[in-house]
mmCIF file of C-alpha atoms in Angstrom:
data_model
loop_
_atom_site.group_PDB
_atom_site.id
_atom_site.type_symbol
_atom_site.label_atom_id
_atom_site.label_comp_id
_atom_site.label_asym_id
_atom_site.label_seq_id
_atom_site.Cartn_x
_atom_site.Cartn_y
_atom_site.Cartn_z
ATOM 1 C CA MET A 1 17.411 159.067 7.623
ATOM 2 C CA GLY A 2 16.137 160.545 10.901
ATOM 3 C CA PHE A 3 16.829 161.055 14.589
ATOM 4 C CA THR A 4 14.987 160.133 17.797
ATOM 5 C CA SER A 5 14.569 162.954 20.266
ATOM 6 C CA SER A 6 14.501 160.792 23.435
ATOM 7 C CA SER A 7 17.630 158.665 23.131
ATOM 8 C CA GLY A 8 19.777 161.022 21.128
ATOM 9 C CA VAL A 9 20.718 160.837 17.531
ATOM 10 C CA VAL A 10 19.880 157.474 15.981
ATOM 11 C CA ILE A 11 19.955 156.496 12.347
ATOM 12 C CA SER A 12 16.572 154.950 11.535
ATOM 13 C CA GLU A 13 17.772 152.792 8.678
ATOM 14 C CA ARG A 14 20.209 150.850 10.876
ATOM 15 C CA LYS A 15 17.502 148.306 11.804
ATOM 16 C CA LYS A 16 17.311 147.226 8.196
ATOM 17 C CA MET A 17 21.011 146.587 7.830
ATOM 18 C CA ARG A 18 23.526 144.309 9.469
ATOM 19 C CA ALA A 19 26.485 145.900 11.177
ATOM 20 C CA SER A 20 29.714 145.624 9.252
ATOM 21 C CA PRO A 21 33.286 146.791 9.794
ATOM 22 C CA ILE A 22 34.146 150.284 8.667
ATOM 23 C CA ARG A 23 35.747 150.237 5.240
ATOM 24 C CA ILE A 24 37.641 153.168 3.837
ATOM 25 C CA PRO A 25 37.008 152.971 0.082
ATOM 26 C CA THR A 26 39.903 153.424 -2.225
ATOM 27 C CA VAL A 27 39.878 155.086 -5.604
ATOM 28 C CA SER A 28 41.658 153.278 -8.405
ATOM 29 C CA ASN A 29 44.890 154.906 -9.492
ATOM 30 C CA ASP A 30 44.634 157.487 -6.700
ATOM 31 C CA THR A 31 48.252 158.214 -5.795
ATOM 32 C CA ASP A 32 47.199 160.734 -3.144
ATOM 33 C CA TRP A 33 45.432 157.995 -1.179
ATOM 34 C CA ASP A 34 48.464 155.696 -1.318
ATOM 35 C CA PHE A 35 50.793 158.550 -0.395
ATOM 36 C CA CYS A 36 48.858 159.410 2.756
ATOM 37 C CA PHE A 37 48.226 155.804 3.769
ATOM 38 C CA HIS A 38 51.932 155.004 3.830
ATOM 39 C CA LEU A 39 52.636 158.032 6.002
ATOM 40 C CA ILE A 40 50.629 156.656 8.926
ATOM 41 C CA PRO A 41 53.126 154.005 10.102
ATOM 42 C CA ARG A 42 55.634 156.794 10.617
ATOM 43 C CA LEU A 43 53.484 158.111 13.446
ATOM 44 C CA TYR A 44 54.599 155.183 15.584
ATOM 45 C CA LEU A 45 58.278 155.074 14.633
ATOM 46 C CA ARG A 46 60.863 156.542 16.959
ATOM 47 C CA ASP A 47 64.581 156.990 16.731
ATOM 48 C CA VAL A 48 66.113 154.050 18.603
ATOM 49 C CA SER A 49 69.343 155.963 19.042
ATOM 50 C CA SER A 50 67.580 158.727 20.986
ATOM 51 C CA THR A 51 66.945 158.817 24.714
ATOM 52 C CA VAL A 52 63.178 159.286 24.340
ATOM 53 C CA PRO A 53 61.240 157.102 26.827
ATOM 54 C CA VAL A 54 59.230 154.131 25.590
ATOM 55 C CA VAL A 55 55.929 155.203 24.051
ATOM 56 C CA THR A 56 52.953 154.200 26.208
ATOM 57 C CA SER A 57 49.515 153.165 24.976
ATOM 58 C CA GLN A 58 48.143 156.551 26.053
ATOM 59 C CA ASP A 59 50.874 158.281 24.056
ATOM 60 C CA ARG A 60 49.975 156.165 21.042
ATOM 61 C CA VAL A 61 46.446 157.590 21.155
ATOM 62 C CA SER A 62 47.404 161.174 21.908
ATOM 63 C CA LEU A 63 49.947 161.326 19.087
ATOM 64 C CA PRO A 64 47.430 160.500 16.306
ATOM 65 C CA LYS A 65 44.972 162.940 17.926
ATOM 66 C CA GLU A 66 47.568 165.681 17.707
ATOM 67 C CA LYS A 67 48.278 164.756 14.099
ATOM 68 C CA LEU A 68 44.557 164.757 13.303
ATOM 69 C CA ALA A 69 44.123 168.224 14.801
ATOM 70 C CA GLN A 70 47.120 169.443 12.792
ATOM 71 C CA SER A 71 45.732 167.957 9.561
ATOM 72 C CA GLN A 72 42.283 169.452 10.130
ATOM 73 C CA LYS A 73 43.847 172.864 10.753
ATOM 74 C CA LYS A 74 46.005 172.518 7.657
ATOM 75 C CA VAL A 75 42.984 171.605 5.500
ATOM 76 C CA ALA A 76 41.215 174.785 6.622
ATOM 77 C CA GLN A 77 44.314 176.877 5.870
ATOM 78 C CA LEU A 78 44.797 175.327 2.430
ATOM 79 C CA ILE A 79 41.163 175.821 1.459
ATOM 80 C CA LYS A 80 41.388 179.447 2.576
ATOM 81 C CA GLY A 81 44.676 179.825 0.695
ATOM 82 C CA LYS A 82 43.270 178.525 -2.566
ATOM 83 C CA MET A 83 40.647 181.255 -2.484
ATOM 84 C CA ILE A 84 43.281 184.010 -2.592
ATOM 85 C CA ILE A 85 46.170 182.350 -4.436
ATOM 86 C CA LYS A 86 46.005 181.797 -8.193
ATOM 87 C CA GLN A 87 47.901 178.470 -8.026
ATOM 88 C CA LYS A 88 44.722 176.614 -7.157
ATOM 89 C CA THR A 89 45.788 173.203 -8.440
ATOM 90 C CA HIS A 90 48.655 172.978 -5.943
ATOM 91 C CA TRP A 91 46.465 174.063 -3.024
ATOM 92 C CA ASN A 92 43.656 171.707 -4.011
ATOM 93 C CA THR A 93 45.959 168.689 -4.222
ATOM 94 C CA GLN A 94 47.577 169.439 -0.866
ATOM 95 C CA ALA A 95 44.206 169.958 0.821
ATOM 96 C CA ASN A 96 42.936 166.690 -0.673
ATOM 97 C CA LYS A 97 45.938 164.805 0.713
ATOM 98 C CA GLU A 98 45.269 166.228 4.162
ATOM 99 C CA THR A 99 41.595 165.181 4.067
ATOM 100 C CA ILE A 100 42.713 161.640 3.206
ATOM 101 C CA ARG A 101 45.119 161.736 6.129
ATOM 102 C CA CYS A 102 42.236 162.851 8.382
ATOM 103 C CA VAL A 103 40.179 159.793 7.347
ATOM 104 C CA ILE A 104 42.992 157.390 8.189
ATOM 105 C CA LEU A 105 43.792 159.068 11.506
ATOM 106 C CA SER A 106 40.091 159.122 12.437
ATOM 107 C CA ARG A 107 39.886 155.369 11.799
ATOM 108 C CA ILE A 108 42.875 154.834 14.109
ATOM 109 C CA ILE A 109 41.554 157.091 16.877
ATOM 110 C CA PHE A 110 37.781 156.615 16.795
ATOM 111 C CA GLY A 111 37.447 152.915 16.089
ATOM 112 C CA GLU A 112 34.507 152.649 18.512
ATOM 113 C CA GLU A 113 32.888 155.906 17.379
ATOM 114 C CA PRO A 114 32.066 155.274 13.707
ATOM 115 C CA TRP A 115 30.255 158.595 13.258
ATOM 116 C CA LYS A 116 33.614 160.348 13.642
ATOM 117 C CA CYS A 117 34.950 158.262 10.769
ATOM 118 C CA ALA A 118 31.816 159.080 8.778
ATOM 119 C CA GLN A 119 32.470 162.758 9.455
ATOM 120 C CA ALA A 120 35.990 162.442 8.045
ATOM 121 C CA LEU A 121 34.723 160.499 5.010
ATOM 122 C CA ALA A 122 32.062 163.134 4.317
ATOM 123 C CA THR A 123 34.735 165.838 4.438
ATOM 124 C CA LEU A 124 36.878 163.793 2.060
ATOM 125 C CA ALA A 125 33.941 163.394 -0.335
ATOM 126 C CA TYR A 126 33.271 167.136 -0.198
ATOM 127 C CA GLY A 127 36.953 167.724 -0.955
ATOM 128 C CA TYR A 128 36.885 165.456 -4.004
ATOM 129 C CA LEU A 129 33.891 167.443 -5.247
ATOM 130 C CA THR A 130 34.983 171.027 -4.541
ATOM 131 C CA LEU A 131 38.780 170.771 -4.619
ATOM 132 C CA ARG A 132 39.355 168.172 -7.309
ATOM 133 C CA GLY A 133 36.140 168.315 -9.348
ATOM 134 C CA LEU A 134 35.708 164.518 -9.325
ATOM 135 C CA PRO A 135 31.988 163.675 -8.873
ATOM 136 C CA PRO A 136 32.318 159.839 -9.088
ATOM 137 C CA GLN A 137 34.943 159.720 -6.322
ATOM 138 C CA ALA A 138 32.940 162.199 -4.264
ATOM 139 C CA LYS A 139 29.818 160.024 -4.487
ATOM 140 C CA LYS A 140 31.761 156.887 -3.607
ATOM 141 C CA HIS A 141 33.200 158.342 -0.398
ATOM 142 C CA ALA A 142 29.894 160.008 0.517
ATOM 143 C CA GLU A 143 28.067 156.676 0.181
ATOM 144 C CA SER A 144 30.698 155.083 2.416
ATOM 145 C CA ALA A 145 30.090 157.801 5.023
ATOM 146 C CA LYS A 146 26.339 157.209 4.756
ATOM 147 C CA ASN A 147 26.720 153.438 5.191
ATOM 148 C CA THR A 148 28.953 154.001 8.211
ATOM 149 C CA LEU A 149 26.259 156.088 9.887
ATOM 150 C CA MET A 150 23.536 153.584 8.989
ATOM 151 C CA THR A 151 25.409 150.677 10.604
ATOM 152 C CA TRP A 152 26.251 152.625 13.737
ATOM 153 C CA LYS A 153 24.510 151.250 16.856
ATOM 154 C CA GLY A 154 25.595 153.862 19.357
ATOM 155 C CA ASN A 155 23.585 156.713 20.835
ATOM 156 C CA THR A 156 24.759 160.214 21.600
ATOM 157 C CA THR A 157 23.594 162.477 24.392
ATOM 158 C CA SER A 158 25.854 165.457 23.784
ATOM 159 C CA ASP A 159 24.283 168.451 22.020
ATOM 160 C CA LYS A 160 27.668 169.156 20.462
ATOM 161 C CA GLU A 161 27.796 165.664 18.948
ATOM 162 C CA LYS A 162 24.238 165.986 17.622
ATOM 163 C CA LYS A 163 25.169 169.220 15.869
ATOM 164 C CA GLU A 164 28.311 167.662 14.397
ATOM 165 C CA ILE A 165 26.334 164.711 13.036
ATOM 166 C CA LEU A 166 23.766 167.066 11.502
ATOM 167 C CA GLU A 167 26.589 169.068 9.913
ATOM 168 C CA THR A 168 27.975 165.814 8.526
ATOM 169 C CA LEU A 169 24.590 164.913 7.028
ATOM 170 C CA VAL A 170 24.224 168.364 5.466
ATOM 171 C CA MET A 171 27.656 168.008 3.846
ATOM 172 C CA LEU A 172 27.094 164.378 2.842
ATOM 173 C CA TYR A 173 23.791 164.911 1.004
ATOM 174 C CA TYR A 174 24.962 168.204 -0.491
ATOM 175 C CA THR A 175 28.013 166.433 -1.924
ATOM 176 C CA VAL A 176 25.954 163.595 -3.403
ATOM 177 C CA GLY A 177 23.399 166.047 -4.793
ATOM 178 C CA VAL A 178 25.919 168.316 -6.494
ATOM 179 C CA ALA A 179 27.835 165.285 -7.808
ATOM 180 C CA TRP A 180 24.634 164.056 -9.487
ATOM 181 C CA LEU A 181 24.018 167.558 -10.816
ATOM 182 C CA LEU A 182 27.476 167.696 -12.400
ATOM 183 C CA GLN A 183 26.641 164.404 -14.105
ATOM 184 C CA ASN A 184 23.431 165.920 -15.552
ATOM 185 C CA CYS A 185 21.088 163.947 -13.304
ATOM 186 C CA GLY A 186 18.805 166.697 -12.033
ATOM 187 C CA ARG A 187 16.180 164.450 -10.441
ATOM 188 C CA GLU A 188 18.652 162.499 -8.268
ATOM 189 C CA ALA A 189 20.432 165.747 -7.450
ATOM 190 C CA TYR A 190 17.269 167.444 -6.197
ATOM 191 C CA PHE A 191 16.280 164.395 -4.113
ATOM 192 C CA ASN A 192 19.582 164.439 -2.188
ATOM 193 C CA LEU A 193 19.736 168.223 -1.908
ATOM 194 C CA GLN A 194 16.284 168.214 -0.304
ATOM 195 C CA LYS A 195 17.642 165.829 2.347
ATOM 196 C CA SER A 196 20.516 168.219 2.932
ATOM 197 C CA GLU A 197 18.019 171.078 3.248
ATOM 198 C CA ARG A 198 15.961 169.198 5.870
ATOM 199 C CA ASN A 199 19.056 168.532 7.958
ATOM 200 C CA MET A 200 20.111 172.175 7.553
ATOM 201 C CA LYS A 201 16.745 173.300 8.974
ATOM 202 C CA GLU A 202 17.138 170.954 11.948
ATOM 203 C CA LEU A 203 20.688 172.196 12.453
ATOM 204 C CA LYS A 204 19.532 175.835 12.448
ATOM 205 C CA LYS A 205 16.954 174.963 15.113
ATOM 206 C CA SER A 206 19.667 173.469 17.297
ATOM 207 C CA TYR A 207 21.665 176.693 16.904
ATOM 208 C CA LYS A 208 18.456 178.672 17.644
ATOM 209 C CA GLY A 209 18.165 180.301 14.232
ATOM 210 C CA GLY A 210 21.735 180.818 13.097
ATOM 211 C CA ALA A 211 24.373 178.328 11.983
ATOM 212 C CA CYS A 212 27.519 180.175 10.918
ATOM 213 C CA GLY A 213 30.888 178.795 9.918
ATOM 214 C CA LEU A 214 29.558 175.604 8.324
ATOM 215 C CA GLN A 215 31.503 173.901 5.545
ATOM 216 C CA VAL A 216 28.371 173.993 3.366
ATOM 217 C CA SER A 217 26.730 177.398 3.688
ATOM 218 C CA GLU A 218 22.995 177.961 3.390
ATOM 219 C CA LYS A 219 23.683 180.080 0.307
ATOM 220 C CA ASP A 220 25.609 177.259 -1.417
ATOM 221 C CA LEU A 221 22.816 174.812 -0.640
ATOM 222 C CA THR A 222 20.090 177.165 -1.912
ATOM 223 C CA ILE A 223 21.978 177.776 -5.163
ATOM 224 C CA ALA A 224 22.384 174.034 -5.706
ATOM 225 C CA LEU A 225 18.671 173.555 -4.986
ATOM 226 C CA GLY A 226 17.962 176.115 -7.703
ATOM 227 C CA ARG A 227 20.274 174.555 -10.262
ATOM 228 C CA ALA A 228 18.801 171.060 -9.878
ATOM 229 C CA PRO A 229 15.267 171.958 -11.085
ATOM 230 C CA LEU A 230 16.798 174.301 -13.666
ATOM 231 C CA ALA A 231 18.533 171.258 -15.168
ATOM 232 C CA ASN A 232 15.064 169.700 -15.578
ATOM 233 C CA ARG A 233 13.556 172.944 -16.960
ATOM 234 C CA ARG A 234 11.412 173.435 -13.850
ATOM 235 C CA LEU A 235 11.910 177.169 -14.183
ATOM 236 C CA ASN A 236 9.426 178.416 -11.563
ATOM 237 C CA LEU A 237 10.931 176.248 -8.825
ATOM 238 C CA ALA A 238 14.477 177.205 -9.810
ATOM 239 C CA LEU A 239 13.575 180.903 -9.829
ATOM 240 C CA ALA A 240 12.065 180.649 -6.335
ATOM 241 C CA TYR A 241 15.312 179.232 -4.916
ATOM 242 C CA PHE A 242 17.514 181.841 -6.594
ATOM 243 C CA GLU A 243 15.276 184.684 -5.425
ATOM 244 C CA LYS A 244 15.428 183.262 -1.904
ATOM 245 C CA ALA A 245 19.227 183.156 -2.116
ATOM 246 C CA ILE A 246 19.319 186.783 -3.294
ATOM 247 C CA ASP A 247 17.106 187.908 -0.401
ATOM 248 C CA ASN A 248 19.332 186.083 2.111
ATOM 249 C CA VAL A 249 22.530 187.553 0.652
ATOM 250 C CA ILE A 250 21.161 191.111 0.594
ATOM 251 C CA ALA A 251 19.950 190.754 4.195
ATOM 252 C CA ALA A 252 23.379 189.523 5.311
ATOM 253 C CA LYS A 253 25.800 191.529 3.132
ATOM 254 C CA GLY A 254 23.891 194.299 1.366
ATOM 255 C CA ASP A 255 23.025 194.819 -2.290
ATOM 256 C CA ARG A 256 26.557 195.518 -3.593
ATOM 257 C CA THR A 257 28.304 192.293 -2.652
ATOM 258 C CA SER A 258 30.033 190.088 -5.221
ATOM 259 C CA ASP A 259 27.945 187.144 -3.966
ATOM 260 C CA LEU A 260 25.028 188.574 -5.947
ATOM 261 C CA VAL A 261 26.815 188.484 -9.312
ATOM 262 C CA GLY A 262 26.454 184.746 -9.887
ATOM 263 C CA LEU A 263 22.862 184.780 -8.635
ATOM 264 C CA TYR A 264 21.879 187.553 -11.043
ATOM 265 C CA GLU A 265 23.507 185.558 -13.856
ATOM 266 C CA GLU A 266 21.472 182.470 -12.889
ATOM 267 C CA ILE A 267 18.195 184.413 -12.943
ATOM 268 C CA ALA A 268 19.157 186.042 -16.258
ATOM 269 C CA GLN A 269 19.549 182.541 -17.700
ATOM 270 C CA ILE A 270 16.033 181.629 -16.540
ATOM 271 C CA LYS A 271 14.626 184.822 -18.058
ATOM 272 C CA GLN A 272 16.314 183.991 -21.369
ATOM 273 C CA LEU A 273 14.848 180.498 -21.327
ATOM 274 C CA ARG A 274 11.465 182.167 -20.907
ATOM 275 C CA ARG A 275 12.349 184.441 -23.851
ATOM 276 C CA ASN A 276 12.088 187.488 -21.608
ATOM 277 C CA HIS A 277 15.058 189.314 -23.114
ATOM 278 C CA ASP A 278 14.612 192.685 -21.404
ATOM 279 C CA GLN A 279 14.526 191.256 -17.873
ATOM 280 C CA ALA A 280 17.539 189.035 -18.594
ATOM 281 C CA VAL A 281 19.536 192.087 -19.693
ATOM 282 C CA GLN A 282 18.430 194.021 -16.594
ATOM 283 C CA TYR A 283 19.763 191.327 -14.254
ATOM 284 C CA LEU A 284 23.044 191.118 -16.182
ATOM 285 C CA GLN A 285 23.418 194.896 -16.055
ATOM 286 C CA GLN A 286 22.986 194.746 -12.278
ATOM 287 C CA ALA A 287 25.687 192.076 -12.124
ATOM 288 C CA ARG A 288 28.025 194.143 -14.305
ATOM 289 C CA SER A 289 27.439 197.258 -12.215
ATOM 290 C CA ILE A 290 28.548 195.375 -9.092
ATOM 291 C CA CYS A 291 31.646 193.996 -10.861
ATOM 292 C CA VAL A 292 32.677 197.429 -12.152
ATOM 293 C CA SER A 293 32.236 199.028 -8.719
ATOM 294 C CA LEU A 294 34.111 196.275 -6.865
ATOM 295 C CA PHE A 295 36.754 195.186 -9.396
ATOM 296 C CA THR A 296 36.873 198.068 -11.976
ATOM 297 C CA GLU A 297 35.724 197.841 -15.587
ATOM 298 C CA VAL A 298 39.009 196.292 -16.719
ATOM 299 C CA SER A 299 38.786 193.076 -14.695
ATOM 300 C CA PRO A 300 38.067 189.411 -15.488
ATOM 301 C CA GLN A 301 34.827 189.625 -13.495
ATOM 302 C CA ALA A 302 33.522 192.583 -15.509
ATOM 303 C CA ALA A 303 34.749 190.954 -18.735
ATOM 304 C CA GLU A 304 32.743 187.798 -18.022
ATOM 305 C CA VAL A 305 29.491 189.681 -17.420
ATOM 306 C CA SER A 306 30.097 191.911 -20.467
ATOM 307 C CA ALA A 307 30.394 188.794 -22.633
ATOM 308 C CA LEU A 308 27.131 187.452 -21.180
ATOM 309 C CA LEU A 309 25.443 190.783 -21.913
ATOM 310 C CA ALA A 310 26.697 190.672 -25.497
ATOM 311 C CA LYS A 311 25.348 187.151 -25.984
ATOM 312 C CA ALA A 312 22.029 188.044 -24.339
ATOM 313 C CA ASP A 313 21.593 190.985 -26.720
ATOM 314 C CA ALA A 314 22.650 188.796 -29.651
ATOM 315 C CA THR A 315 20.055 186.110 -28.908
ATOM 316 C CA SER A 316 17.246 188.669 -29.081
ATOM 317 C CA GLY A 317 17.825 188.894 -32.852
ATOM 318 C CA GLU A 318 16.548 192.470 -32.896
ATOM 319 C CA ALA A 319 18.299 195.104 -34.994
ATOM 320 C CA GLN A 320 18.248 197.726 -32.228
ATOM 321 C CA HIS A 321 20.476 195.528 -30.074
ATOM 322 C CA ARG A 322 23.269 195.162 -32.650
ATOM 323 C CA ASP A 323 25.223 198.152 -31.330
ATOM 324 C CA ALA A 324 24.989 196.839 -27.755
ATOM 325 C CA VAL A 325 26.327 193.444 -28.870
ATOM 326 C CA GLU A 326 29.419 195.022 -30.428
ATOM 327 C CA ILE A 327 30.006 197.368 -27.481
ATOM 328 C CA TYR A 328 29.863 194.621 -24.842
ATOM 329 C CA PHE A 329 31.926 192.143 -26.869
ATOM 330 C CA ILE A 330 34.653 194.756 -27.382
ATOM 331 C CA LYS A 331 34.599 195.703 -23.681
ATOM 332 C CA SER A 332 34.872 192.046 -22.715
ATOM 333 C CA ILE A 333 37.731 191.322 -25.139
ATOM 334 C CA THR A 334 39.627 194.457 -24.062
ATOM 335 C CA ALA A 335 39.303 193.591 -20.362
ATOM 336 C CA TYR A 336 40.353 189.968 -20.908
ATOM 337 C CA GLN A 337 43.357 190.978 -23.040
ATOM 338 C CA THR A 338 44.503 193.528 -20.457
ATOM 339 C CA THR A 339 44.104 191.324 -17.386
ATOM 340 C CA LEU A 340 44.632 187.761 -18.639
ATOM 341 C CA GLY A 341 46.607 188.325 -21.838
ATOM 342 C CA PRO A 342 45.872 187.931 -25.564
ATOM 343 C CA GLU A 343 46.556 184.176 -25.586
ATOM 344 C CA ASP A 344 44.351 183.317 -22.598
ATOM 345 C CA TYR A 345 41.522 180.845 -23.160
ATOM 346 C CA GLU A 346 38.802 183.311 -22.093
ATOM 347 C CA THR A 347 40.197 185.988 -24.420
ATOM 348 C CA LEU A 348 40.350 183.682 -27.427
ATOM 349 C CA THR A 349 36.923 182.165 -26.743
ATOM 350 C CA THR A 350 35.272 185.591 -26.533
ATOM 351 C CA ILE A 351 36.983 186.718 -29.759
ATOM 352 C CA GLU A 352 35.752 183.545 -31.457
ATOM 353 C CA GLU A 353 32.173 184.153 -30.319
ATOM 354 C CA PHE A 354 32.319 187.779 -31.480
ATOM 355 C CA CYS A 355 33.610 186.721 -34.894
ATOM 356 C CA LYS A 356 30.887 184.100 -35.297
ATOM 357 C CA TRP A 357 28.250 186.709 -34.523
ATOM 358 C CA LEU A 358 29.793 189.126 -37.038
ATOM 359 C CA VAL A 359 29.835 186.436 -39.734
ATOM 360 C CA GLN A 360 26.213 185.500 -39.043
ATOM 361 C CA ASN A 361 25.237 189.142 -39.438
ATOM 362 C CA GLY A 362 27.118 189.625 -42.703
ATOM 363 C CA GLU A 363 29.980 191.612 -41.206
ATOM 364 C CA LYS A 364 33.633 191.220 -42.194
ATOM 365 C CA GLN A 365 35.257 192.937 -39.201
ATOM 366 C CA CYS A 366 35.971 189.542 -37.645
ATOM 367 C CA LEU A 367 38.666 188.935 -40.251
ATOM 368 C CA ILE A 368 40.234 192.310 -39.496
ATOM 369 C CA ILE A 369 40.172 191.587 -35.744
ATOM 370 C CA GLN A 370 41.803 188.191 -36.144
ATOM 371 C CA ILE A 371 44.472 189.533 -38.526
ATOM 372 C CA LEU A 372 45.332 192.249 -36.005
ATOM 373 C CA ILE A 373 45.604 189.703 -33.192
ATOM 374 C CA TYR A 374 47.112 186.681 -34.939
ATOM 375 C CA GLY A 375 48.584 188.021 -38.191
ATOM 376 C CA HIS A 376 47.813 187.169 -41.841
ATOM 377 C CA GLU A 377 49.399 183.709 -41.772
ATOM 378 C CA HIS A 378 47.794 182.388 -38.595
ATOM 379 C CA CYS A 379 45.491 179.395 -39.090
ATOM 380 C CA LYS A 380 42.588 181.209 -37.402
ATOM 381 C CA SER A 381 42.893 184.138 -39.832
ATOM 382 C CA ARG A 382 43.056 181.782 -42.822
ATOM 383 C CA ASP A 383 40.074 179.753 -41.563
ATOM 384 C CA THR A 384 37.987 182.895 -41.121
ATOM 385 C CA LYS A 385 38.962 184.150 -44.585
ATOM 386 C CA ASN A 386 38.030 180.795 -46.129
ATOM 387 C CA LEU A 387 34.727 180.785 -44.238
ATOM 388 C CA LEU A 388 33.858 184.283 -45.464
ATOM 389 C CA THR A 389 34.751 183.311 -49.049
ATOM 390 C CA LEU A 390 32.597 180.189 -48.802
ATOM 391 C CA MET A 391 29.671 182.177 -47.421
ATOM 392 C CA GLN A 392 30.003 184.779 -50.185
ATOM 393 C CA ARG A 393 29.971 182.053 -52.867
ATOM 394 C CA SER A 394 26.972 180.427 -51.223
ATOM 395 C CA SER A 395 25.167 183.767 -51.142
ATOM 396 C CA VAL A 396 25.957 184.456 -54.836
ATOM 397 C CA ASN A 397 24.803 180.972 -55.885
ATOM 398 C CA SER A 398 21.601 181.398 -53.896
ATOM 399 C CA LYS A 399 20.859 184.739 -55.575
ATOM 400 C CA GLU A 400 21.582 183.308 -59.050
ATOM 401 C CA LYS A 401 19.291 180.355 -58.374
ATOM 402 C CA THR A 402 16.492 182.655 -57.183
ATOM 403 C CA SER A 403 16.937 184.886 -60.239
ATOM 404 C CA THR A 404 16.810 181.888 -62.615
ATOM 405 C CA GLN A 405 13.640 180.553 -60.998
ATOM 406 C CA ALA A 406 12.010 183.992 -61.241
ATOM 407 C CA SER A 407 12.879 184.347 -64.953
ATOM 408 C CA GLN A 408 11.512 180.881 -65.715
ATOM 409 C CA GLN A 409 8.212 181.823 -64.161
#
């Protein structure tokens, strides 16, 4: 997909395809779509008992435009709200409904400007990906947006419109790429993310170096570009993208920003895959230091990194790291219990991982920990006790067998 510089923005593939009406794809069993679709006729209803003048054709256009502007503003507010409010599911659903409403209103208003409809569809696809976590639906709507642009025969001369179309393409290919990545298709993901990257570069040129306030940030795109080759074990390429992202974040926000935590964790994973234990631990310690300074040691963020540090030390298999494993697991469990509660999923999962490590290393403290947390009669305590008993019997039988074989020789 490309643009001509002389006649404005033109989609090159359109010559290969026949023009077709814009279709807004539906998703089976999607009640949100139906809900928003049936709201649209209300835009044109008026109270016949009132003294409001008859609605003119100009009013009929301006009213949907006002509604579209309101919906777009509401989407931005809801997305911002979900970042600071814990009830994310509610905010995500509401924001998704508003993006659907934007698609329908755009189709009503911009019937002769299909790229505007494609813009709304791309936003909807991005919403299905980031708000709802539904890659198949995201890909379906993104492909519809792409087809809409490819069948568009109009030209644009406005610099503002060119930038908006480039932003749409960045979002569209990013959405498709990440959707493929979530479905464990690294090759397809990287192919689409590279297209998003090319459009991002062109967009930055049009903004003369800086493009702030975009729905898809350069950092998000770079991280996705790193994760795609990582999924295919192309470690050098993945590392290059993550290091680039770290450099950009430090240049923009400094070296103590929370944005670095996830990036350090990604690089630590690559170092572990390369069996470079010491460097992996160093990156995780940097991440933990940032979490402790920004969120305190007793926080979910610090607990998560502490658990990763414990597992990184555990995978080394070296005796000198045993103390570090116990220390970081206990710190993680304590922080999770204090902040999220003893019955939270993260708390229980970390306890389970700690117990498995203790069992593998011949320790029995895991049973004591689970009895303290759950009690003697809890199924988890009984299962652990049975597992320890089974392992002890297996160990005794193995020793007896070895002794018998030695005596026979």
